[in-house]
XYZ file of C-alpha atoms in Angstrom:
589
model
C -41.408 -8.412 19.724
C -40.924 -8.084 15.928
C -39.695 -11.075 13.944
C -36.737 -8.909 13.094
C -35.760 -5.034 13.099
C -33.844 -3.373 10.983
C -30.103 -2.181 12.409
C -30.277 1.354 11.895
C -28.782 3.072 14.071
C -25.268 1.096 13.780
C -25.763 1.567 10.281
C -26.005 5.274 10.235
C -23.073 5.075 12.540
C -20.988 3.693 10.067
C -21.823 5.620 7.205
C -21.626 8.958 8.882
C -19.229 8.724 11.191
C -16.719 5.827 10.566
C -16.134 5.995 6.391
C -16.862 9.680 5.871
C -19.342 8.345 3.139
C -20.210 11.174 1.877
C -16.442 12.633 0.562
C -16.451 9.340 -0.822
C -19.112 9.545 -3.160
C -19.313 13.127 -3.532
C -15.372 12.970 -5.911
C -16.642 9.677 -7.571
C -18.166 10.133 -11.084
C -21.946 9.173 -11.515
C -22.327 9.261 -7.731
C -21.277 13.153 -6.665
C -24.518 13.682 -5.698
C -25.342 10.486 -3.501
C -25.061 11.032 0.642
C -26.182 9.090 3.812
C -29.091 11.098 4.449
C -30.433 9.413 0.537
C -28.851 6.455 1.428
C -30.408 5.808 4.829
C -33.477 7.066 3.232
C -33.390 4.520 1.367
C -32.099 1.520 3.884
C -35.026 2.857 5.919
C -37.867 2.210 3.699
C -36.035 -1.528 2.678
C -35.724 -2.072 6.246
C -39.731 -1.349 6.432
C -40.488 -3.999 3.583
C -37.834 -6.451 5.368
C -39.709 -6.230 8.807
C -43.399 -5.928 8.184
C -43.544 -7.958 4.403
C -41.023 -10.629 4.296
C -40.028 -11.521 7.883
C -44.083 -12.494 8.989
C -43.340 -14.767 5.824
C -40.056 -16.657 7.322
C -41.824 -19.175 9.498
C -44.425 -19.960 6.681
C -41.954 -20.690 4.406
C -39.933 -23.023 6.962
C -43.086 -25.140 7.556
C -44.705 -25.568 3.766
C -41.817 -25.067 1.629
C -42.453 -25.231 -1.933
C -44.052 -27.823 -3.683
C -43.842 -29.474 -7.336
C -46.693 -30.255 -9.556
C -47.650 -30.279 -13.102
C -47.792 -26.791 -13.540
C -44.498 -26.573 -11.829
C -43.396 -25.021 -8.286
C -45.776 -23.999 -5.894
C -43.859 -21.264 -3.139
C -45.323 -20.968 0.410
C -48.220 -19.016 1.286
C -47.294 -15.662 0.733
C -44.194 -15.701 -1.139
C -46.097 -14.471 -4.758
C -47.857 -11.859 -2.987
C -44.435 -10.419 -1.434
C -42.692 -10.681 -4.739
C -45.041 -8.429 -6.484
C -44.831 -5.975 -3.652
C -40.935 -6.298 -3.956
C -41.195 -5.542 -7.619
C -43.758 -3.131 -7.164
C -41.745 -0.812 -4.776
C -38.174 -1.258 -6.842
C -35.713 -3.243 -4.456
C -34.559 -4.912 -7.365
C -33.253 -2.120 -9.240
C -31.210 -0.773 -6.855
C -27.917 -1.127 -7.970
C -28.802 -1.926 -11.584
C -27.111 -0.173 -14.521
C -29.526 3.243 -15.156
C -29.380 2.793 -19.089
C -30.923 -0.458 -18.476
C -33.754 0.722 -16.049
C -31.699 0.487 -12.677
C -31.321 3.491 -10.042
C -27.371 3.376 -10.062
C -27.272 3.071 -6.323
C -24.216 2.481 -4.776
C -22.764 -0.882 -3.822
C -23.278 -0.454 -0.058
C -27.236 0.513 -0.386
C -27.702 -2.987 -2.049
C -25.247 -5.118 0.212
C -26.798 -3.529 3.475
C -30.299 -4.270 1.921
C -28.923 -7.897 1.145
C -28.028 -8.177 4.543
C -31.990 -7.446 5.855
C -33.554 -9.084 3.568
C -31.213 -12.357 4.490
C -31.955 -11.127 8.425
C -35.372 -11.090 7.791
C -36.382 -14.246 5.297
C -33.065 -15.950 3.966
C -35.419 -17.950 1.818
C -37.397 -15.242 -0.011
C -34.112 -13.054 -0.200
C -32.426 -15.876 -2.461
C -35.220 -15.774 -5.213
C -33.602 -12.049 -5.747
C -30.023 -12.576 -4.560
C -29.262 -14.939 -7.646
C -30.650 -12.273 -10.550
C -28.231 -9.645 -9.392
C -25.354 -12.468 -10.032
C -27.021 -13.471 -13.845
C -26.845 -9.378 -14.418
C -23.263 -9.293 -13.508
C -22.544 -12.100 -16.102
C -24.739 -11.168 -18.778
C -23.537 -7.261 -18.016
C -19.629 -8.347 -18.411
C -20.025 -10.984 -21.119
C -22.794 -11.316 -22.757
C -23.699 -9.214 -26.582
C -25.365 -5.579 -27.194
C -28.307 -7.876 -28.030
C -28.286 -9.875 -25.377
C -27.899 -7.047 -22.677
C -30.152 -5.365 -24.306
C -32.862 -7.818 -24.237
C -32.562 -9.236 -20.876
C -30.809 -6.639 -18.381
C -33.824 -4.202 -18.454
C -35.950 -7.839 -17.783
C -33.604 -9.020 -14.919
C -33.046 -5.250 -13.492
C -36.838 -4.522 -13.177
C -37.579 -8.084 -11.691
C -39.696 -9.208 -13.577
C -37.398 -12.022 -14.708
C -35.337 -13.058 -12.360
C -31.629 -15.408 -13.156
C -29.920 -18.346 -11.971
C -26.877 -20.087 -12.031
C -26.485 -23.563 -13.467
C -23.328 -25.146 -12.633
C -23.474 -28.714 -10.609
C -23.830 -32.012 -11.763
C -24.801 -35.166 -9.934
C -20.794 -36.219 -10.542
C -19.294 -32.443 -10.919
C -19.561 -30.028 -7.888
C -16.341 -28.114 -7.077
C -14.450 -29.394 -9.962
C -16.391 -28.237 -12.715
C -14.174 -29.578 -15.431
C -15.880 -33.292 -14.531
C -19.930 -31.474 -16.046
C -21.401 -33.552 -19.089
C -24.294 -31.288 -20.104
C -24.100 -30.772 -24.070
C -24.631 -27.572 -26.370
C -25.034 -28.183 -30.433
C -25.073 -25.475 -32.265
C -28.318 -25.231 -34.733
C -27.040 -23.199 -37.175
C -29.182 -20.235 -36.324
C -26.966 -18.631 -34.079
C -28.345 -20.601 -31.030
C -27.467 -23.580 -29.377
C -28.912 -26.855 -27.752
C -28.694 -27.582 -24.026
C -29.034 -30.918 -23.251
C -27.987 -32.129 -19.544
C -28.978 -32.317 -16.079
C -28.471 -29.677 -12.634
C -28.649 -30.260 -9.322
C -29.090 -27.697 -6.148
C -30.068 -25.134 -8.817
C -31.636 -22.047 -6.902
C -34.474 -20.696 -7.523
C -34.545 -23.113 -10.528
C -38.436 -22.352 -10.906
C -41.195 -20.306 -9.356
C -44.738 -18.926 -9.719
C -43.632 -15.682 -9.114
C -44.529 -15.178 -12.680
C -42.313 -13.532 -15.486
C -39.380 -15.073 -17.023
C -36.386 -17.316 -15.296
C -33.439 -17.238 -17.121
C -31.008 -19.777 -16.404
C -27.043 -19.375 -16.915
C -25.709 -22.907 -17.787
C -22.192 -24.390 -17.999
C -22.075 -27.049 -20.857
C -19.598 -28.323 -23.741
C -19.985 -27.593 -27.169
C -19.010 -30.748 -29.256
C -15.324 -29.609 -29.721
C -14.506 -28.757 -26.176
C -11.422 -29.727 -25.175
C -11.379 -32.324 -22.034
C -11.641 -30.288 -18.233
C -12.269 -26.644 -17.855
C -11.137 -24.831 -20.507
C -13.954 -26.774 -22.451
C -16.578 -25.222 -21.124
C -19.439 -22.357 -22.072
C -21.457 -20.479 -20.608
C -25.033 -20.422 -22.095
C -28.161 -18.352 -21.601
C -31.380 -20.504 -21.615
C -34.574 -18.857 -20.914
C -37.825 -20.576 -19.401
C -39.713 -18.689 -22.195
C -37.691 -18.398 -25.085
C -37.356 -14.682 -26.930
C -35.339 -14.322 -29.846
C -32.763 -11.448 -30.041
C -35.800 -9.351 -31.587
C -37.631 -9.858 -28.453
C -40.350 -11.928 -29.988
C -41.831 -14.910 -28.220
C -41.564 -18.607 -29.050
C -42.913 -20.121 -26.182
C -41.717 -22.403 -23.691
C -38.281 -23.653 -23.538
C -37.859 -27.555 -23.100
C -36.533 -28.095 -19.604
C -38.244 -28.917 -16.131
C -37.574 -29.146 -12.563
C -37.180 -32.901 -12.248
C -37.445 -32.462 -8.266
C -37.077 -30.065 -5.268
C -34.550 -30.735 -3.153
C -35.367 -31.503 0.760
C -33.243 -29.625 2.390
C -31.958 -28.755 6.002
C -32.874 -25.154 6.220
C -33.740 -22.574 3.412
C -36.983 -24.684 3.015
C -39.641 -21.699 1.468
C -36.254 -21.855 -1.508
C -37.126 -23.790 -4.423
C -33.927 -25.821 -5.115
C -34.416 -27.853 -7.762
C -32.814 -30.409 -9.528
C -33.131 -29.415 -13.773
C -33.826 -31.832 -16.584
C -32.006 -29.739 -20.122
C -33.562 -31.489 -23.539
C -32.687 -30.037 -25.830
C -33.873 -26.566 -24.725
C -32.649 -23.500 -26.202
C -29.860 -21.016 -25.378
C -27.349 -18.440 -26.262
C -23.768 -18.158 -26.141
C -22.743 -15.619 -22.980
C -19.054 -14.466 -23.733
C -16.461 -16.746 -25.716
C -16.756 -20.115 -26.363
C -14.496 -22.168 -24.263
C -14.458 -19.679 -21.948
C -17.704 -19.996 -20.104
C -15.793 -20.620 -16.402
C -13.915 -17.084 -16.678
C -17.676 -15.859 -17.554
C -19.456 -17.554 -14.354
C -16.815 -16.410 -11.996
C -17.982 -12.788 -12.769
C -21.252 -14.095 -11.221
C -19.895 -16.305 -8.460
C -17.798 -13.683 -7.168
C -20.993 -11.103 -6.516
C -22.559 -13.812 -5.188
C -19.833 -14.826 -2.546
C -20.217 -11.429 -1.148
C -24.097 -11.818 -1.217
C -24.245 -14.938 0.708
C -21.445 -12.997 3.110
C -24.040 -11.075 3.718
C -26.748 -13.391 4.501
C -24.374 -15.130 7.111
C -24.182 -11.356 8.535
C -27.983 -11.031 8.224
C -29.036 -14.650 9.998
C -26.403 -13.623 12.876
C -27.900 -10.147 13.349
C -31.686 -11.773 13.622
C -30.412 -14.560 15.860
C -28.889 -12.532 18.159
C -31.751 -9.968 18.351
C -34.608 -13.071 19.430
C -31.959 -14.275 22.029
C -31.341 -11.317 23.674
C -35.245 -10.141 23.624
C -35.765 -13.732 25.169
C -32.704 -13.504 27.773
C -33.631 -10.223 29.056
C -37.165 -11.990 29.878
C -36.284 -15.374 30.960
C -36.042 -15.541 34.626
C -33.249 -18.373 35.707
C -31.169 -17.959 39.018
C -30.009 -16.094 41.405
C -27.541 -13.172 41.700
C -23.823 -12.772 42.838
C -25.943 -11.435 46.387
C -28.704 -14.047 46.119
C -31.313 -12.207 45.066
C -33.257 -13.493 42.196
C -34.634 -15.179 40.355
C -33.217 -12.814 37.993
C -32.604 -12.494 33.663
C -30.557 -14.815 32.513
C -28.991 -11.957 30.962
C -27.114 -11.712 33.459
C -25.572 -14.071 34.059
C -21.893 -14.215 32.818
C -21.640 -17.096 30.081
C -24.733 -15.993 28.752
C -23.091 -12.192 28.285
C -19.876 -13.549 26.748
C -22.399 -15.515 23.805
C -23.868 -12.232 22.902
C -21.196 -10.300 22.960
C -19.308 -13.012 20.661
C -21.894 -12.169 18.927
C -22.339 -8.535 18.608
C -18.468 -8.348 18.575
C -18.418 -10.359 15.108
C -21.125 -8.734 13.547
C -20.754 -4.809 13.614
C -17.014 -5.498 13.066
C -18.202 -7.645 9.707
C -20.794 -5.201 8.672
C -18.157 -2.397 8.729
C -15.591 -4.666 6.683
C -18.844 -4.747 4.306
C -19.110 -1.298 4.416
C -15.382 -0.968 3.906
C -14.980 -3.037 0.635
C -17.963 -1.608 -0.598
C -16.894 1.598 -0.722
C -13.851 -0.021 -2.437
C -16.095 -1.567 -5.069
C -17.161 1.591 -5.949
C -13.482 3.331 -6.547
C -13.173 0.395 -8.686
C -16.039 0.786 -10.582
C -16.017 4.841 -11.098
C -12.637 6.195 -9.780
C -10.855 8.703 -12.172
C -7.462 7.839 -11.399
C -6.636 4.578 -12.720
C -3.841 3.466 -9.714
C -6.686 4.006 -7.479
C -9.012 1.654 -9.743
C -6.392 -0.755 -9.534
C -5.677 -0.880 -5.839
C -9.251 -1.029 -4.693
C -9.615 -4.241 -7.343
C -6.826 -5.910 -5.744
C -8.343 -5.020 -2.409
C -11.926 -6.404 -3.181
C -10.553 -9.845 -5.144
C -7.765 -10.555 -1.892
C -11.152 -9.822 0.852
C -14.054 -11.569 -1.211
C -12.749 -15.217 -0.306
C -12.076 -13.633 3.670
C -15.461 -12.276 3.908
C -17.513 -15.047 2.208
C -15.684 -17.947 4.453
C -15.409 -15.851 7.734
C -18.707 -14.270 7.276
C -20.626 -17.565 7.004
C -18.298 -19.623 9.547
C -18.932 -16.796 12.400
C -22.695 -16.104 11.052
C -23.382 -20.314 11.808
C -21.019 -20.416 14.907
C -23.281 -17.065 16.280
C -26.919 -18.583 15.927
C -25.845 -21.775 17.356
C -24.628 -19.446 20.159
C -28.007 -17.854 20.218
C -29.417 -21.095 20.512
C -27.899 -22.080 23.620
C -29.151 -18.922 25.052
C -32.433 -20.447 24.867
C -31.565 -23.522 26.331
C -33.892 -26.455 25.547
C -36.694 -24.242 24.418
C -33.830 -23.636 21.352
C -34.444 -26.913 20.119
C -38.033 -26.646 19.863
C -39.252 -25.347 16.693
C -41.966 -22.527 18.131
C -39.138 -20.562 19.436
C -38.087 -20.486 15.667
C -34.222 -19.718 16.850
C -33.371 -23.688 15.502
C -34.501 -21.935 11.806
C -31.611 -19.696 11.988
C -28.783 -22.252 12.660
C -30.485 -24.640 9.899
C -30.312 -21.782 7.564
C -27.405 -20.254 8.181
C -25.698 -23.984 7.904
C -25.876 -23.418 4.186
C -23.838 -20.525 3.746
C -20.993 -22.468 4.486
C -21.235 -24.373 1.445
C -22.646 -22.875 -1.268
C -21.285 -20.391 -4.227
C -17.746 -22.167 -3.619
C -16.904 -23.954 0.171
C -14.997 -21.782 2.955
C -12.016 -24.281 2.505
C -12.176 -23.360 -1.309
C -12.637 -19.530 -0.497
C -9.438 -20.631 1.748
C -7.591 -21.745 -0.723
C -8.164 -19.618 -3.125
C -6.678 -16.965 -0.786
C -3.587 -18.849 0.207
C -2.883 -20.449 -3.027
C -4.429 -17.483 -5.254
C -4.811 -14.063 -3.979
C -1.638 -13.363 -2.021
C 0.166 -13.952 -5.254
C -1.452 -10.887 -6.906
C 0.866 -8.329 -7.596
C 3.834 -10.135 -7.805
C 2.716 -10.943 -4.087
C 2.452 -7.478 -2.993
C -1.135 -7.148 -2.691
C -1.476 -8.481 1.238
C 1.415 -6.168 2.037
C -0.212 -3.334 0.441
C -3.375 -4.373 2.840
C -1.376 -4.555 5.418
C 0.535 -1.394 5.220
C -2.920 0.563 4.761
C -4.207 -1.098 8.606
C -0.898 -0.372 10.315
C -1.439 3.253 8.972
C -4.789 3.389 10.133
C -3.813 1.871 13.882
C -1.048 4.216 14.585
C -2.184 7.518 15.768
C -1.069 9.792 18.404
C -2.204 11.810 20.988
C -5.147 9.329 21.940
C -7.004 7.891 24.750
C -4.702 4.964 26.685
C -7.516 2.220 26.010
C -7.882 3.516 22.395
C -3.971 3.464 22.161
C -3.781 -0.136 23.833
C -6.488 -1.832 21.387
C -4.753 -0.326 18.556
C -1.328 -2.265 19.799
C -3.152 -5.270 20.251
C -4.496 -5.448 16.917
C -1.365 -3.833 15.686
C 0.816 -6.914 17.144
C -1.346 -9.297 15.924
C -1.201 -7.467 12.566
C 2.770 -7.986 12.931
C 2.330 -11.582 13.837
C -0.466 -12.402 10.111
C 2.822 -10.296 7.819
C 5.333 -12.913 8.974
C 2.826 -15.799 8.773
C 2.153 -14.794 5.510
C 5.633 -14.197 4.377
C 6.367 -18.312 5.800
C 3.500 -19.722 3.964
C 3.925 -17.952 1.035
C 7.901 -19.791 0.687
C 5.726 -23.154 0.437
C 2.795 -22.371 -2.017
C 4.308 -24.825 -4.196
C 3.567 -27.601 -2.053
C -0.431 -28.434 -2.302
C -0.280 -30.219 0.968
C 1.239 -27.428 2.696
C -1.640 -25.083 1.543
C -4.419 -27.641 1.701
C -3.369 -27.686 5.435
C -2.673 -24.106 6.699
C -5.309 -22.596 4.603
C -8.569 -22.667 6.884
C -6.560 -21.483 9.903
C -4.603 -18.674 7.774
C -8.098 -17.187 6.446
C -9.905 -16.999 10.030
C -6.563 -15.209 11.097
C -6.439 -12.764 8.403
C -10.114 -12.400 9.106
C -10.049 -11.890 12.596
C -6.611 -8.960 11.955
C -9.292 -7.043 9.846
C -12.167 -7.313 11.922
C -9.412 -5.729 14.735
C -8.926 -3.134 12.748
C -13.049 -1.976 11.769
C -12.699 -2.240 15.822
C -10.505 0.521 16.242
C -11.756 2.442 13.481
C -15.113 1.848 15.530
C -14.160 2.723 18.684
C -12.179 5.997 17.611
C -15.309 7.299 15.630
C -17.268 6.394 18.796
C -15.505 8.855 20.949
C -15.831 11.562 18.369
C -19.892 10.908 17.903
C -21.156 13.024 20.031
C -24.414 13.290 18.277
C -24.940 9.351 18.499
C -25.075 9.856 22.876
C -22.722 8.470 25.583
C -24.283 5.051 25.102
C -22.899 4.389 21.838
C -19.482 5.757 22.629
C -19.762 3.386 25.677
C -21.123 0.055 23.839
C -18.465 0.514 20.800
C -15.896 0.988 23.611
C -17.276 -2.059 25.542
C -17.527 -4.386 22.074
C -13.869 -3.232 21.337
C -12.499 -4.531 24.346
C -14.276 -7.811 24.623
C -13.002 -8.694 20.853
C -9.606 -7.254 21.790
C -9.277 -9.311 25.059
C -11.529 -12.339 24.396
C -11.594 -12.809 20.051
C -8.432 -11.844 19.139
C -6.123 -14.582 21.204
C -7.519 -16.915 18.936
C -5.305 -15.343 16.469
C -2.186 -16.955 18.232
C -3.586 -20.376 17.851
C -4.237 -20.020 14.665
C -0.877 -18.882 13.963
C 0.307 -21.991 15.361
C -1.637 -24.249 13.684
C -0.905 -22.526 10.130
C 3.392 -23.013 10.821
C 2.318 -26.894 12.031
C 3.143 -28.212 8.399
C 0.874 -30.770 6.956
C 2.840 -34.262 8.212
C -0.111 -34.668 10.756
C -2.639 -34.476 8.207
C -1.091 -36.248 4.705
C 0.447 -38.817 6.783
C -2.243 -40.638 7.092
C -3.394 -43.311 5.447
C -7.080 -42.854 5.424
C -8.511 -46.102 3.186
C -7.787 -48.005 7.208
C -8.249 -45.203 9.028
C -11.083 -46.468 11.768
């Protein structure tokens, strides 16, 4: 079989028959004349380079990984090659801003790429997925000159961006970093500090690397509000785009790390090096958040793309593995089925075309934001895409990790051998979980955060919009039932949300129902892509009885057997926090 194949079809489902994609774009300014047919033109040729370019490299990267040396870092066998090719045949302008050399494409076209390229090699995928965060930043923040001199760079790919936020002693709480900035008097400043887990810190992809750094100037006040943001090229261009040379900072080390191996993570020694002021001065944490939160929904979609690859390779090797005997004693027969080994791919299958249709979804949302006309709808599809970014990033990556460890067990004890390569998926995927901001922070930051946008409106204004969406008449009785079932659960999220939301004031409270009250809210929307799903199904007649009959199948199993959990969660979320800050953890054995 092929290392990994592009998901097409359900795709072209969603974008022709669930979202009416094409009304969308065709009343949003910049983007009338954009349809599925162009976009699925498009997904198809990515999905191409994804299958035959990057996935042969995902098991060469796993085994060499990158290497350091005087020169600087070596990437596995392959990697430079595919970059040029990547460059070569424009995936990295996709989305990028057309005055500075981008094609404009929508929002969906890149995420749905993202989510291939992650399903194909997570490890190449990353050396682009960071850039598109740096544009974001620079594109927000950052001076005419500055945009002007490095968008049209970062767009094109032949420079690609990072991020440069942790410290040995400052990870989540960023107000703890030490890394300096002087000014010299020239307009510039100088970076002097060090970075760990930095990214795609260095490569020999060629080109330029330009890294976004948080540091203080020599005023800054103490904690957060002290910090910049500074641009700080590998080779250093003034604002006239002349060269000076190389900057003065080095990778000090590559991490060794669990998974993402063929990703060069490096730790980064500042000294002195030269960089530029992105946005205001003391503001540099307003200006990075601009990039963390594109990059939240990128690695969303790399927990959606490692899920989608794992499950394809287990269910290619279940529908060959012969194990057993039948319910009549015939056999041996494919351990496909057998019943436990159906309910782990459907888990499966059921999480991720209901996630990639919440992708689609807030995608489409992104784009009102950007280019709507009508400024009320601007502002409801912003408040949309800032409450789901945290629910998608944490439930995305938690479901993505819990799926290839279920495709692992599929394969048994050949699972934990490397040559079936399915253990490279559940390293990789591991990650996700962690970086570009924790799924307990992305939990918090909905509980203690997001549902107080609005005045505390904006979940209700969420939840309003489902309910509308799952009551229809005149339908099919299963159609009508799943709709009540996510419906009820809907019912039970509002008046979870209206009890924690009395006790935001009291951090224990939060700290303790946050984790359970994002999978719930997670698992209500995922309910209600299913029914969206499942009613487009039935219409689809040019998709074939199978489809209609799979959604319908995938519907019920996540109705019957996914969303329960919801009522556990729900119980867990009203338990309080005694249980938990009670505890006196310096004896706790």
């Amino acid at each position: 079989m092929r290392d990994y194949s592009p998901p097409m079809e359900d795709i072209a489902f969603l974008l022709r028959q669930v979202f009416e994609f094409d009304a969308v774009m065709s009343r949003l300014p910049g983007q009338e004349e954009m349809n599925a047919d162009m976009a699925l033109a498009v997904l198809e040729a990515g999905g191409r380079y994804c299958a035959d370019v990057a996935a042969p490299l995902n098991r060469i990267g796993d085994i060499e990984g990158c290497m350091l040396d005087d020169i600087g870092v070596r990437t596995p066998t392959g990697f430079k090659n595919a970059w040029k090719t990547f460059v070569k045949d424009g995936w990295p302008t996709l989305s990028g801003d057309p005055d500075f050399g981008g094609q404009g494409l929508p929002r969906i076209v890149q995420l749905l790429f993202d989510e291939m390229l992650a399903g194909a090699n997570m490890s190449f995928g990353l050396y682009s997925g960071l850039t598109h965060g740096a544009i974001e930043a620079i594109a927000h923040h950052g001076s005419e000159e500055l945009k002007a001199l490095w968008l049209p760079k970062l767009i094109s790919g032949t420079c690609t961006g990072v991020m440069a936020l942790t410290e040995p002693a400052a990870g989540t709480d960023l107000g703890l970093i030490r890394t300096r900035a002087e000014p010299s008097g020239d307009g510039t400043y100088r970076i002097t500090g060090s970075k760990i887990f930095i990214t795609a810190g260095d490569h020999d992809f060629g080109g330029n690397i330009v890294h976004l750094v948080l540091a203080r100037l020599p005023d800054a006040v103490p904690g957060v509000k002290g910090i910049s943001l500074f641009l700080v090229p590998k080779f250093i261009y003034d604002l006239d785009g002349a060269s000076g040379g190389r900057n003065s900072f080095s990778v000090g080390s590559i991490e060794k790390k669990m998974g993402i191996r063929g990703q060069a993570t490096c730790a980064m020694n500042y000294e002195n090096a030269a960089g530029w002021l992105v946005g205001e001065a003391g503001r540099g944490l307003n200006a990075m958040f601009t990039m963390m939160n594109a990059e939240r929904l990128f690695v969303a979609m790399q927990g959606l793309g490692l899920a989608e690859a794992a499950v394809q390779r287990s269910l290619a090797y279940a529908r060959e593995r012969l194990q057993g005997k039948a319910a009549n004693g015939e056999g041996p027969i494919a351990i496909i089925h057998h019943g436990d080994v159906k309910r782990m791919h459907l888990t499966g299958k059921a999480f991720i075309e209901a996630a990639r249709a919440l992708a689609v979804w807030t995608a489409l949302e992104m784009e009102k934001q950007e280019r709507s006309a009508d400024p009320a709808e601007r502002h409801s599809s912003a408040g949309f895409v800032a409450l789901l970014t945290p629910v998608i990033k944490a439930s995305f990556t938690d479901m993505g990790f819990e799926t290839t460890v279920l495709a692992q067990q599929v394969f048994g004890g050949h699972g934990y051998i490397t040559d079936s390569g399915i253990e490279q998926f559940v390293r990789d995927a591991r990650i996700t979980q962690i970086y570009e901001g924790t799924n307990g922070i992305q939990a918090l930051d909905l509980l203690g955060r997001k549902l107080l946008m609005d005045n505390g409106e904006l979940p209700f204004r969420l939840f309003r919009l489902i309910r509308s969406e799952l009551s229809v008449d005149n339908e099919a009785e299963d159609l009508k039932s799943w709709a009540n079932a996510v419906d009820d659960a809907l019912s039970r999220l509002e008046d979870l949300t209206r009890h924690l939301m009395r006790y935001l004031h009291d951090i224990d409270d939060v700290n303790a129902a946050a984790h359970d009250y994002l999978q719930f809210f997670a698992l209500v929307c995922y309910g209600w892509m299913w029914v969206r799903m499942a009613r487009a199904a039935s219409l689809a007649t040019q998709f074939g009885s199978n489809v209609t009959l799979r959604k319908h199948h995938l519907c019920r199993f996540f109705v019957e057997r996914i969303l329960p959990r919801t009522r556990a969660l729900d119980a867990s979320a009203r338990a309080g926090s005694d249980a938990i800050k009670n505890v006196d953890m310096t004896g706790f054995v």
